[in-house]
Coordinates of C-alpha atoms in Angstrom, one line a residue:
Chain A
M200 CA -108.0 -9.5 163.9
R201 CA -111.4 -8.6 162.5
N202 CA -112.0 -9.8 159.0
D203 CA -112.5 -7.7 155.8
R204 CA -116.2 -7.9 156.0
N205 CA -116.2 -6.2 159.3
V206 CA -113.9 -3.4 158.1
A207 CA -116.3 -2.7 155.2
D208 CA -119.3 -3.0 157.6
V209 CA -118.1 -0.2 159.9
S210 CA -117.4 1.9 156.9
E211 CA -120.9 1.3 155.6
L212 CA -122.5 2.0 159.0
L213 CA -120.8 5.4 159.4
R214 CA -121.5 6.6 155.8
V215 CA -124.0 9.4 155.5
G216 CA -125.7 11.0 152.5
S217 CA -128.4 13.4 151.4
G218 CA -130.9 12.3 153.9
V219 CA -128.7 12.6 157.1
D220 CA -130.0 14.1 160.3
L221 CA -127.0 15.0 162.3
G222 CA -129.1 15.7 165.4
A223 CA -130.2 12.1 165.4
I224 CA -126.6 10.7 165.6
D225 CA -125.4 10.1 169.1
P226 CA -122.0 11.6 169.6
A227 CA -121.4 9.0 172.4
G228 CA -122.5 6.0 170.2
T229 CA -120.2 3.1 169.2
P230 CA -121.7 1.8 165.9
G231 CA -120.2 -1.4 164.6
L232 CA -118.5 -2.3 167.9
P233 CA -118.9 -6.1 168.1
D234 CA -121.5 -7.2 170.5
R235 CA -119.4 -9.8 172.3
K236 CA -118.9 -10.5 176.0
A237 CA -115.2 -9.6 175.9
V238 CA -116.0 -6.3 174.3
R239 CA -118.9 -5.4 176.6
R240 CA -116.8 -6.1 179.7
D241 CA -114.0 -3.6 178.6
P242 CA -114.9 -1.8 175.4
K243 CA -112.1 0.7 175.7
G244 CA -109.4 -1.8 176.5
W245 CA -110.6 -4.0 173.7
A246 CA -110.7 -1.1 171.1
R247 CA -107.2 0.1 172.2
A248 CA -105.8 -3.5 171.7
E249 CA -107.5 -3.8 168.3
L250 CA -106.1 -0.5 167.2
V251 CA -102.6 -1.9 167.6
M252 CA -103.5 -4.8 165.2
L253 CA -105.3 -2.4 162.8
G254 CA -102.3 -0.2 162.8
E255 CA -100.0 -3.0 161.8
E256 CA -102.3 -3.8 158.9
L257 CA -102.5 -0.1 158.0
A258 CA -98.7 0.1 157.9
R259 CA -98.5 -3.0 155.6
Q260 CA -101.1 -1.6 153.3
Q261 CA -99.5 1.8 153.3
E262 CA -96.2 0.2 152.3
M263 CA -97.8 -1.6 149.4
L264 CA -99.4 1.6 148.2
F265 CA -95.9 3.3 148.4
A266 CA -94.1 0.4 146.8
S267 CA -96.6 0.3 144.0
A268 CA -96.2 4.0 143.0
K269 CA -92.4 3.7 143.3
V270 CA -92.1 0.8 141.0
N271 CA -94.8 1.9 138.5
P272 CA -94.8 5.7 137.8
A273 CA -98.1 5.3 135.9
D274 CA -99.8 4.1 139.1
Q275 CA -101.5 7.3 140.3
R276 CA -103.3 5.8 143.4
R277 CA -103.2 7.7 146.7
V278 CA -105.5 8.1 149.7
L279 CA -106.6 11.4 151.2
L280 CA -108.2 11.5 154.6
V281 CA -110.2 14.7 155.2
L282 CA -110.8 15.4 158.9
Q283 CA -113.4 17.9 160.0
A284 CA -114.7 18.6 163.5
M285 CA -115.8 21.3 165.9
D286 CA -113.1 22.7 168.2
C287 CA -111.9 20.0 170.6
G288 CA -113.4 17.4 168.3
G289 CA -110.2 15.4 168.3
K290 CA -108.6 16.0 165.0
D291 CA -105.1 16.3 166.4
G292 CA -105.6 13.3 168.6
T293 CA -106.8 11.2 165.7
V294 CA -103.8 12.1 163.6
K295 CA -101.5 11.2 166.5
K296 CA -103.1 7.9 167.4
V297 CA -104.1 6.6 163.9
A298 CA -101.5 8.1 161.6
G299 CA -99.0 7.4 164.3
T300 CA -99.3 3.6 163.5
M301 CA -98.0 4.2 160.0
N302 CA -94.6 5.0 158.5
P303 CA -94.3 8.8 158.7
E304 CA -92.3 8.8 155.5
G305 CA -95.4 7.9 153.5
L306 CA -97.7 10.4 155.1
R307 CA -98.4 14.0 153.9
I308 CA -100.2 15.8 156.7
T309 CA -101.4 19.3 156.4
A310 CA -103.2 21.4 158.9
F311 CA -105.2 24.3 157.5
G312 CA -105.7 27.4 159.6
P313 CA -107.2 30.8 158.6
P314 CA -105.9 31.6 155.2
T315 CA -102.7 33.6 154.9
A316 CA -102.5 36.9 153.0
E317 CA -101.0 34.9 150.0
E318 CA -103.7 32.3 150.2
R319 CA -106.4 34.9 150.3
R320 CA -105.2 36.2 147.0
H321 CA -106.2 33.0 145.3
D322 CA -109.5 30.9 145.0
F323 CA -110.2 28.8 148.0
L324 CA -109.0 25.5 146.5
W325 CA -105.6 26.9 145.6
R326 CA -104.0 26.0 148.9
I327 CA -105.7 22.7 148.9
R328 CA -104.4 21.7 145.5
R329 CA -100.8 22.5 146.6
A330 CA -101.1 20.2 149.6
L331 CA -102.4 17.1 147.8
P332 CA -100.4 14.0 148.3
L333 CA -98.4 12.5 145.4
P334 CA -99.1 9.0 144.2
G335 CA -98.2 6.4 146.7
Y336 CA -98.8 8.7 149.7
L337 CA -101.5 8.8 152.3
G338 CA -102.5 12.4 152.8
I339 CA -104.3 13.8 155.7
F340 CA -106.0 17.2 155.8
N341 CA -106.6 18.5 159.4
R342 CA -109.4 20.9 158.4
S343 CA -109.8 21.4 154.7
H344 CA -111.7 23.1 151.9
Y345 CA -114.8 22.5 153.9
E346 CA -113.9 25.3 156.2
D347 CA -114.9 27.6 153.3
V348 CA -118.5 26.5 153.7
L349 CA -118.4 26.1 157.5
V350 CA -116.6 28.9 159.4
V351 CA -116.9 31.2 156.4
R352 CA -120.7 30.6 156.4
V353 CA -121.4 30.7 160.1
R354 CA -119.1 33.6 161.0
E355 CA -120.1 35.5 157.8
L356 CA -116.6 35.8 156.5
A357 CA -118.0 36.0 153.0
S358 CA -121.5 36.6 151.5
P359 CA -123.9 33.8 150.6
R360 CA -123.2 34.7 146.9
V361 CA -119.6 33.6 147.5
W362 CA -120.0 30.5 149.6
K363 CA -123.2 29.0 148.2
P364 CA -121.7 27.9 144.8
R365 CA -118.9 26.3 146.7
Y366 CA -120.7 23.0 147.4
E367 CA -120.9 22.3 143.7
M368 CA -117.4 23.5 143.2
I369 CA -116.2 21.1 145.8
N370 CA -118.1 18.2 144.3
T371 CA -116.5 18.9 140.9
F372 CA -113.1 19.2 142.5
E373 CA -113.4 15.9 144.3
R374 CA -114.7 14.2 141.2
E375 CA -111.5 15.4 139.5
L376 CA -109.4 13.9 142.3
V377 CA -111.2 10.5 142.3
D378 CA -110.7 10.4 138.5
S379 CA -107.0 11.0 138.9
G380 CA -106.4 8.2 141.3
F381 CA -107.5 9.5 144.7
S382 CA -109.4 7.6 147.3
L383 CA -111.1 10.1 149.5
V384 CA -112.0 9.3 153.1
K385 CA -114.1 12.2 154.5
V386 CA -114.7 12.1 158.2
M387 CA -116.6 14.4 160.5
L388 CA -115.6 13.7 164.1
H389 CA -118.9 14.3 165.9
I390 CA -118.8 15.5 169.5
S391 CA -121.5 16.9 171.8
Y392 CA -121.8 20.4 173.1
D393 CA -121.2 19.0 176.6
E394 CA -118.1 17.1 175.6
Q395 CA -116.6 20.2 174.1
R396 CA -117.1 21.9 177.4
R397 CA -115.5 19.1 179.3
R398 CA -112.5 19.2 177.0
L399 CA -112.1 22.9 177.2
L400 CA -112.2 22.7 181.0
E401 CA -109.6 19.9 180.9
R402 CA -107.3 22.2 178.9
L403 CA -107.7 24.9 181.5
R404 CA -106.8 22.5 184.3
D405 CA -103.6 21.2 182.7
P406 CA -100.7 23.7 182.1
T407 CA -99.2 21.4 179.4
K408 CA -102.4 22.0 177.5
Y409 CA -102.7 25.7 177.7
W410 CA -101.2 26.1 174.3
K411 CA -104.3 24.3 172.8
Y412 CA -106.7 26.6 174.5
N413 CA -108.1 29.7 172.7
P414 CA -110.6 32.0 174.4
D415 CA -112.3 32.4 171.0
D416 CA -113.3 28.8 171.2
V417 CA -115.7 29.7 174.1
D418 CA -117.2 32.6 172.0
N419 CA -117.6 30.1 169.2
R420 CA -119.9 28.0 171.4
A421 CA -122.7 30.5 170.9
Y422 CA -122.8 29.5 167.2
W423 CA -123.0 25.8 168.0
P424 CA -126.5 25.3 166.4
A425 CA -125.5 27.3 163.3
Y426 CA -122.3 25.1 162.9
Q427 CA -124.4 21.9 163.3
Q428 CA -126.7 23.2 160.5
A429 CA -123.7 24.1 158.4
Y430 CA -122.1 20.6 158.9
Q431 CA -125.4 19.0 158.1
D432 CA -125.6 20.9 154.8
V433 CA -122.0 19.8 154.0
L434 CA -122.9 16.1 154.7
R435 CA -126.1 16.3 152.6
R436 CA -124.7 18.3 149.7
C437 CA -121.2 16.8 149.4
G438 CA -121.8 13.2 150.6
T439 CA -121.6 11.9 147.1
D440 CA -121.2 8.4 145.7
H441 CA -117.6 8.9 144.6
A442 CA -116.6 10.7 147.8
P443 CA -119.0 9.9 150.7
W444 CA -118.9 11.5 154.1
H445 CA -118.7 9.5 157.3
V446 CA -119.8 10.7 160.7
V447 CA -117.8 9.2 163.5
P448 CA -119.2 9.7 167.0
A449 CA -116.2 11.1 168.8
D450 CA -117.2 11.7 172.5
R451 CA -115.3 8.5 173.3
K452 CA -111.8 8.8 171.9
W453 CA -111.1 5.1 171.9
Y454 CA -114.1 4.5 169.6
R455 CA -113.1 7.4 167.4
D456 CA -109.6 6.1 166.8
W457 CA -110.8 2.6 166.2
A458 CA -113.5 3.8 163.8
V459 CA -111.2 6.0 161.8
A460 CA -108.6 3.3 161.5
H461 CA -111.3 1.1 160.0
L462 CA -112.3 3.8 157.5
I463 CA -108.7 4.2 156.2
L464 CA -108.2 0.5 156.2
D465 CA -111.4 0.0 154.2
A466 CA -110.2 2.5 151.6
L467 CA -106.8 0.8 151.3
K468 CA -108.3 -2.7 150.9
R469 CA -110.6 -1.5 148.2
L470 CA -107.4 -0.8 146.2
D471 CA -106.6 -4.5 146.3
L472 CA -102.9 -3.7 146.8
S473 CA -100.0 -6.1 146.6
Y474 CA -96.2 -5.9 146.7
P475 CA -95.1 -5.3 143.1
P476 CA -93.3 -8.1 141.3
A477 CA -89.6 -7.8 140.6
A478 CA -88.7 -5.7 137.5
F479 CA -85.4 -7.7 137.4
D480 CA -84.3 -11.3 137.6
P481 CA -83.7 -12.0 141.3
K482 CA -81.7 -15.1 140.4
S483 CA -79.2 -13.5 138.2
E484 CA -78.9 -10.5 140.5
T485 CA -78.2 -12.8 143.3
K486 CA -75.4 -14.5 141.2
R487 CA -73.9 -11.0 140.4
L488 CA -73.5 -10.2 144.1
E489 CA -72.2 -13.7 144.9
R490 CA -69.7 -13.6 142.1
E491 CA -68.0 -10.6 143.8
E492 CA -64.4 -11.3 144.6
T493 CA -63.7 -12.5 148.1
G494 CA -61.4 -10.1 149.9
S495 CA -62.9 -7.2 148.0
A496 CA -64.6 -6.1 151.1
S497 CA -61.5 -5.2 153.1
K498 CA -60.0 -3.6 150.0
M499 CA -63.2 -1.5 149.6
N500 CA -63.2 -0.5 153.3
G501 CA -59.7 0.6 152.8
R502 CA -58.6 -1.1 156.1
Chain B
M237 CA -84.0 6.6 181.5
R238 CA -80.5 7.9 180.8
N239 CA -79.8 11.4 182.0
D240 CA -79.0 14.5 180.0
R241 CA -75.3 14.2 180.4
N242 CA -75.4 10.8 178.6
V243 CA -77.5 12.2 175.7
A244 CA -75.0 14.9 175.1
D245 CA -72.1 12.5 175.5
V246 CA -73.3 10.3 172.7
S247 CA -73.7 13.3 170.5
E248 CA -70.1 14.4 171.4
L249 CA -68.7 11.0 170.7
L250 CA -70.2 10.8 167.2
R251 CA -69.3 14.3 166.1
V252 CA -66.7 14.5 163.4
G253 CA -64.8 17.5 161.9
S254 CA -62.0 18.6 159.7
G255 CA -59.6 15.8 160.9
V256 CA -61.9 12.8 160.4
D257 CA -60.7 9.6 158.9
L258 CA -63.7 7.7 157.8
G259 CA -61.8 4.5 157.1
A260 CA -60.9 4.4 160.8
I261 CA -64.5 4.4 162.0
D262 CA -65.9 0.9 162.4
P263 CA -69.3 0.5 160.9
A264 CA -70.1 -2.3 163.4
G265 CA -69.1 -0.2 166.4
T266 CA -71.4 0.9 169.2
P267 CA -69.7 4.0 170.6
G268 CA -71.5 5.4 173.8
L269 CA -73.4 2.3 174.6
P270 CA -73.1 1.9 178.3
D271 CA -70.6 -0.7 179.6
R272 CA -72.9 -2.4 182.0
K273 CA -73.7 -6.0 182.6
A274 CA -77.4 -5.8 181.5
V275 CA -76.3 -4.1 178.3
R276 CA -73.5 -6.6 177.6
R277 CA -75.8 -9.5 178.0
D278 CA -78.3 -8.3 175.4
P279 CA -77.3 -5.1 173.8
K280 CA -79.9 -5.3 171.1
G281 CA -82.8 -5.9 173.5
W282 CA -81.5 -3.2 175.8
A283 CA -81.2 -0.6 173.0
R284 CA -84.7 -1.4 171.7
A285 CA -86.2 -1.0 175.1
E286 CA -84.3 2.3 175.6
L287 CA -85.5 3.5 172.2
V288 CA -89.1 3.3 173.5
M289 CA -88.2 5.5 176.4
L290 CA -86.2 7.9 174.2
G291 CA -89.2 8.0 171.9
E292 CA -91.5 9.2 174.6
E293 CA -89.1 12.0 175.6
L294 CA -88.7 12.9 171.9
A295 CA -92.4 13.2 171.5
R296 CA -92.7 15.4 174.6
Q297 CA -89.9 17.7 173.4
Q298 CA -91.4 17.8 169.9
E299 CA -94.7 18.8 171.4
M300 CA -93.1 21.7 173.4
L301 CA -91.3 22.8 170.2
F302 CA -94.6 22.8 168.3
A303 CA -96.5 24.5 171.1
S304 CA -93.9 27.3 171.5
A305 CA -94.1 28.2 167.8
K306 CA -97.9 28.1 167.9
V307 CA -98.3 30.4 170.9
N308 CA -95.4 32.8 169.8
P309 CA -95.2 33.6 166.1
A310 CA -91.9 35.3 166.8
D311 CA -90.4 32.0 167.9
Q312 CA -88.5 30.7 164.8
R313 CA -86.9 27.6 166.4
R314 CA -87.1 24.3 164.4
V315 CA -85.0 21.2 164.0
L316 CA -83.8 19.6 160.8
L317 CA -82.3 16.2 160.6
V318 CA -80.2 15.6 157.5
L319 CA -79.7 11.9 156.8
Q320 CA -77.1 10.7 154.3
A321 CA -75.9 7.2 153.6
M322 CA -74.8 4.8 150.9
D323 CA -77.6 2.6 149.4
C324 CA -79.0 0.2 152.0
G325 CA -77.5 2.5 154.7
G326 CA -80.8 2.5 156.6
K327 CA -82.2 5.9 155.9
D328 CA -85.8 4.7 155.5
G329 CA -85.5 2.4 158.5
T330 CA -84.2 5.2 160.6
V331 CA -87.1 7.4 159.7
K332 CA -89.6 4.6 160.4
K333 CA -88.2 3.7 163.7
V334 CA -87.0 7.0 165.1
A335 CA -89.4 9.5 163.6
G336 CA -92.1 6.9 164.1
T337 CA -91.9 7.6 167.9
M338 CA -93.1 11.2 167.3
N339 CA -96.3 12.9 166.4
P340 CA -96.5 12.7 162.6
E341 CA -98.4 16.0 162.5
G342 CA -95.2 17.9 163.7
L343 CA -92.8 16.2 161.2
R344 CA -91.9 17.4 157.7
I345 CA -90.2 14.6 155.9
T346 CA -88.8 14.9 152.4
A347 CA -87.0 12.3 150.4
F348 CA -84.8 13.7 147.6
G349 CA -84.3 11.7 144.5
P350 CA -82.6 12.6 141.2
P351 CA -83.7 16.1 140.4
T352 CA -86.8 16.5 138.2
A353 CA -86.8 18.6 135.0
E354 CA -88.2 21.5 136.9
E355 CA -85.6 21.2 139.7
R356 CA -82.8 21.1 137.2
R357 CA -83.8 24.5 135.9
H358 CA -82.8 26.0 139.3
D359 CA -79.7 26.1 141.4
F360 CA -79.2 23.0 143.6
L361 CA -80.4 24.6 146.8
W362 CA -83.8 25.6 145.3
R363 CA -85.6 22.4 146.0
I364 CA -83.9 22.2 149.4
R365 CA -85.3 25.7 150.4
R366 CA -88.8 24.7 149.4
A367 CA -88.7 21.7 151.7
L368 CA -87.5 23.4 154.9
P369 CA -89.6 22.9 158.0
L370 CA -91.6 25.8 159.3
P371 CA -91.0 27.1 162.9
G372 CA -92.1 24.4 165.4
Y373 CA -91.6 21.5 163.1
L374 CA -89.1 18.8 163.0
G375 CA -87.9 18.4 159.4
I376 CA -86.2 15.3 158.0
F377 CA -84.2 15.2 154.8
N378 CA -83.8 11.6 153.4
R379 CA -80.8 12.5 151.2
S380 CA -80.3 16.2 150.8
H381 CA -78.2 19.0 149.2
Y382 CA -75.2 16.9 150.0
E383 CA -76.0 14.6 147.0
D384 CA -74.8 17.5 144.9
V385 CA -71.3 16.9 146.1
L386 CA -71.6 13.1 146.4
V387 CA -73.3 11.3 143.5
V388 CA -72.8 14.3 141.3
R389 CA -69.1 14.2 142.0
V390 CA -68.6 10.4 141.9
R391 CA -70.7 9.7 138.9
E392 CA -69.5 12.9 137.1
L393 CA -72.9 14.4 136.6
A394 CA -71.3 17.8 136.7
S395 CA -67.8 19.1 136.1
P396 CA -65.5 19.9 139.1
R397 CA -65.9 23.6 138.2
V398 CA -69.6 23.2 139.1
W399 CA -69.4 20.9 142.3
K400 CA -66.2 22.2 143.9
P401 CA -67.6 25.6 144.9
R402 CA -70.6 23.9 146.5
Y403 CA -69.0 23.0 149.8
E404 CA -68.6 26.7 150.6
M405 CA -72.1 27.4 149.2
I406 CA -73.5 24.7 151.6
N407 CA -71.6 26.1 154.6
T408 CA -73.0 29.6 153.9
F409 CA -76.5 28.2 153.4
E410 CA -76.4 26.3 156.7
R411 CA -75.0 29.3 158.5
E412 CA -78.1 31.3 157.2
L413 CA -80.4 28.5 158.4
V414 CA -78.8 28.4 161.9
D415 CA -79.1 32.2 162.1
S416 CA -82.8 32.0 161.4
G417 CA -83.7 29.5 164.1
F418 CA -82.7 26.1 162.7
S419 CA -80.9 23.4 164.7
L420 CA -79.2 21.2 162.3
V421 CA -78.5 17.5 163.0
K422 CA -76.4 16.1 160.2
V423 CA -76.0 12.4 160.2
M424 CA -74.0 10.0 158.0
L425 CA -75.3 6.4 158.5
H426 CA -72.0 4.5 158.0
I427 CA -72.3 0.9 156.8
S428 CA -69.6 -1.5 155.5
Y429 CA -69.2 -2.8 152.0
D430 CA -70.0 -6.3 153.3
E431 CA -73.1 -5.2 155.1
Q432 CA -74.4 -3.4 152.0
R433 CA -74.0 -6.7 150.1
R434 CA -75.9 -8.6 152.9
R435 CA -78.7 -6.2 152.7
L436 CA -78.9 -6.3 148.9
L437 CA -79.0 -10.1 149.1
E438 CA -81.7 -9.9 151.8
R439 CA -83.9 -7.8 149.4
L440 CA -83.5 -10.4 146.7
R441 CA -84.6 -13.2 149.0
D442 CA -87.8 -11.4 150.2
P443 CA -90.5 -10.6 147.5
T444 CA -92.0 -8.0 149.9
K445 CA -88.6 -6.2 149.5
Y446 CA -88.2 -6.4 145.7
W447 CA -89.5 -2.8 145.3
K448 CA -86.5 -1.5 147.3
Y449 CA -84.0 -3.3 145.0
N450 CA -82.4 -1.6 142.1
P451 CA -79.9 -3.3 139.9
D452 CA -78.0 0.0 139.6
D453 CA -77.1 -0.3 143.3
V454 CA -74.9 -3.2 142.4
D455 CA -73.2 -1.3 139.7
N456 CA -72.7 1.5 142.1
R457 CA -70.6 -0.8 144.4
A458 CA -67.8 -0.4 142.0
Y459 CA -67.6 3.2 143.0
W460 CA -67.4 2.4 146.7
P461 CA -64.0 3.8 147.3
A462 CA -64.8 7.0 145.4
Y463 CA -67.9 7.4 147.5
Q464 CA -66.0 7.0 150.7
Q465 CA -63.6 9.6 149.6
A466 CA -66.4 12.0 148.7
Y467 CA -68.1 11.4 152.0
Q468 CA -64.9 12.1 153.9
D469 CA -64.5 15.4 152.0
V470 CA -68.1 16.3 152.9
L471 CA -67.5 15.5 156.6
R472 CA -64.2 17.4 156.6
R473 CA -65.2 20.5 154.6
C474 CA -68.9 20.8 156.0
G475 CA -68.5 19.7 159.5
T476 CA -68.6 23.2 160.9
D477 CA -69.1 24.4 164.5
H478 CA -72.6 25.7 163.7
A479 CA -73.6 22.6 161.9
P480 CA -71.4 19.6 162.8
W481 CA -71.6 16.2 161.1
H482 CA -72.0 13.0 163.0
V483 CA -71.0 9.6 161.8
V484 CA -73.3 6.8 163.1
P485 CA -72.0 3.3 162.8
A486 CA -75.0 1.6 161.1
D487 CA -74.2 -2.1 160.5
R488 CA -76.3 -2.8 163.6
K489 CA -79.7 -1.3 163.1
W490 CA -80.6 -1.3 166.8
Y491 CA -77.5 0.8 167.6
R492 CA -78.2 3.1 164.6
D493 CA -81.7 3.9 165.8
W494 CA -80.6 4.3 169.4
A495 CA -77.8 6.7 168.4
V496 CA -79.9 8.8 166.0
A497 CA -82.6 9.2 168.7
H498 CA -79.9 10.5 171.0
L499 CA -78.7 13.0 168.4
I500 CA -82.2 14.4 167.9
L501 CA -82.9 14.5 171.6
D502 CA -79.7 16.3 172.2
A503 CA -80.6 19.0 169.7
L504 CA -84.0 19.4 171.3
K505 CA -82.7 19.6 174.8
R506 CA -80.2 22.3 173.8
L507 CA -83.3 24.5 173.0
D508 CA -84.3 24.3 176.7
L509 CA -87.9 24.0 175.7
S510 CA -90.9 24.3 178.0
Y511 CA -94.7 24.4 177.6
P512 CA -95.6 28.0 177.0
P513 CA -97.5 29.9 179.8
A514 CA -101.2 30.7 179.3
A515 CA -101.8 33.9 177.3
F516 CA -105.2 34.2 179.0
D517 CA -106.5 33.9 182.6
P518 CA -107.3 30.2 183.3
K519 CA -109.5 31.1 186.3
S520 CA -111.7 33.6 184.6
E521 CA -111.9 31.3 181.5
T522 CA -113.0 28.4 183.7
K523 CA -115.7 30.6 185.3
R524 CA -117.0 31.6 181.9
L525 CA -117.5 28.0 181.0
E526 CA -118.9 27.1 184.4
R527 CA -121.4 30.0 184.1
E528 CA -123.0 28.5 181.0
E529 CA -126.7 27.9 181.6
T530 CA -127.6 24.4 182.7
G531 CA -129.8 22.7 180.1
S532 CA -128.1 24.6 177.3
A533 CA -126.5 21.4 176.2
S534 CA -129.7 19.6 175.2
K535 CA -130.9 22.8 173.6
M536 CA -127.6 23.1 171.6
N537 CA -127.7 19.4 170.6
G538 CA -131.2 20.0 169.2
R539 CA -132.5 16.9 170.9

């Protein structure tokens, strides 16, 4: 198991801010992967094996987060993973592989599609607020409020007068979340134009993947440079100190899962969680149970 | 892998109806477990290994359910697992172990505690309706509307005039759900009075389990016979043809998980799911992607 310093290191390496140049980040890169012989020999095998261990630690941290909120209603801490990516960027795969290591009962996963008629009658953050995780939970947004400055901007679903002020509105909203106990983990899964094409072709070759294929995705490829520009603006304008963005190179799925697991684990470890102490006296409770009449069991079972 | 007939057999064996005598069902039993040498030698090891295979099939079925609803908005099918049990009955463990084999993105899990002030301002089914899974999802209720004829009746939180009509209201409600595309899998995890005591003592011995311990649970043991009676009435009065109840002996956790996996798988298989066909022409879509200019990738990546 890698130590805490490594977990924080990966997080540090992937963090981006106002100066980011998205075009300079290699979607096939593997930043933070240890430079050891065993890793170089079989990086994929190594990363997949480590994901199992990271998953066990994620599950333990998640349980402590859940337990803390359950025992202490004043504890407002919770974690929210925001996943953004181009089509085929691997959002669903990441949820399956990384969230799949945790207890599903403590997860609150929401996939945001085009807004419904009801959602369109409210401001763009309305549906987001309704999907926020309660204290103790780990929330995951598969797409998010960022679509309102990505697809909305690129496909001109609203005028600049509408979407331009949203960067600041998002920063204010996220500040409010952080102040009320949220740890935000914002992740852009970064794939290349070529990798998207490979994945689209893969979906066309496999009938069990047809349902994931949408002809619009191919039309959308013409807007690739505009999307990259819109993403870069998101990273630059909303990569704040209280809620930084991370760019995870995602052409290699095994690296992507390994890296996202690190990012969530880093956020959980920063909370310095522990199992809450007993709010009762374990000794006297044990005595109460041991004092129960022998023979009461068969009586109680009515047999 | 066991064949379909076995999956349906286990479901059949565990189903109960108007004539059920709860006291005659052994909480340590293992109905449906194959009577083979390999199983007799190590039933726990065998059941745990089979759960892995059942989990893979559950995940595949779950994906087909999700895909079907995604591709066809008129497809209203969804599955709802209703879990009820005495304290320490293993509801959380079942969710972790059985739901943990599936893709968390396709799950909608809700744990129902004592109603909040807002919930108390509405009828007892109001919060239930709000938590129902959308088409394509597998919902899990950890406790449910049945608490309103269990704890409410036993601990006299409402008068008989209030809770008595609820059995019929529940049957009508569930009929409505089934008519609108729900498959209901209602499961009582059945533990013994002694096993509850062992599990309470276990929580008192392990500081990482203190958060699950509640001194009220010991007080509640005095009401064991009244709870068993209330459960039996639920099974008898709400074990309908359209939404039958199942009693899963739950003193042995490995049997419990194995049996619940069978029950969910049986419900999914009855839907006769498949991956939806393409709503586009895979060949011409492939050509569109292959036609893309060579060299466009480096241009698009801006590098």
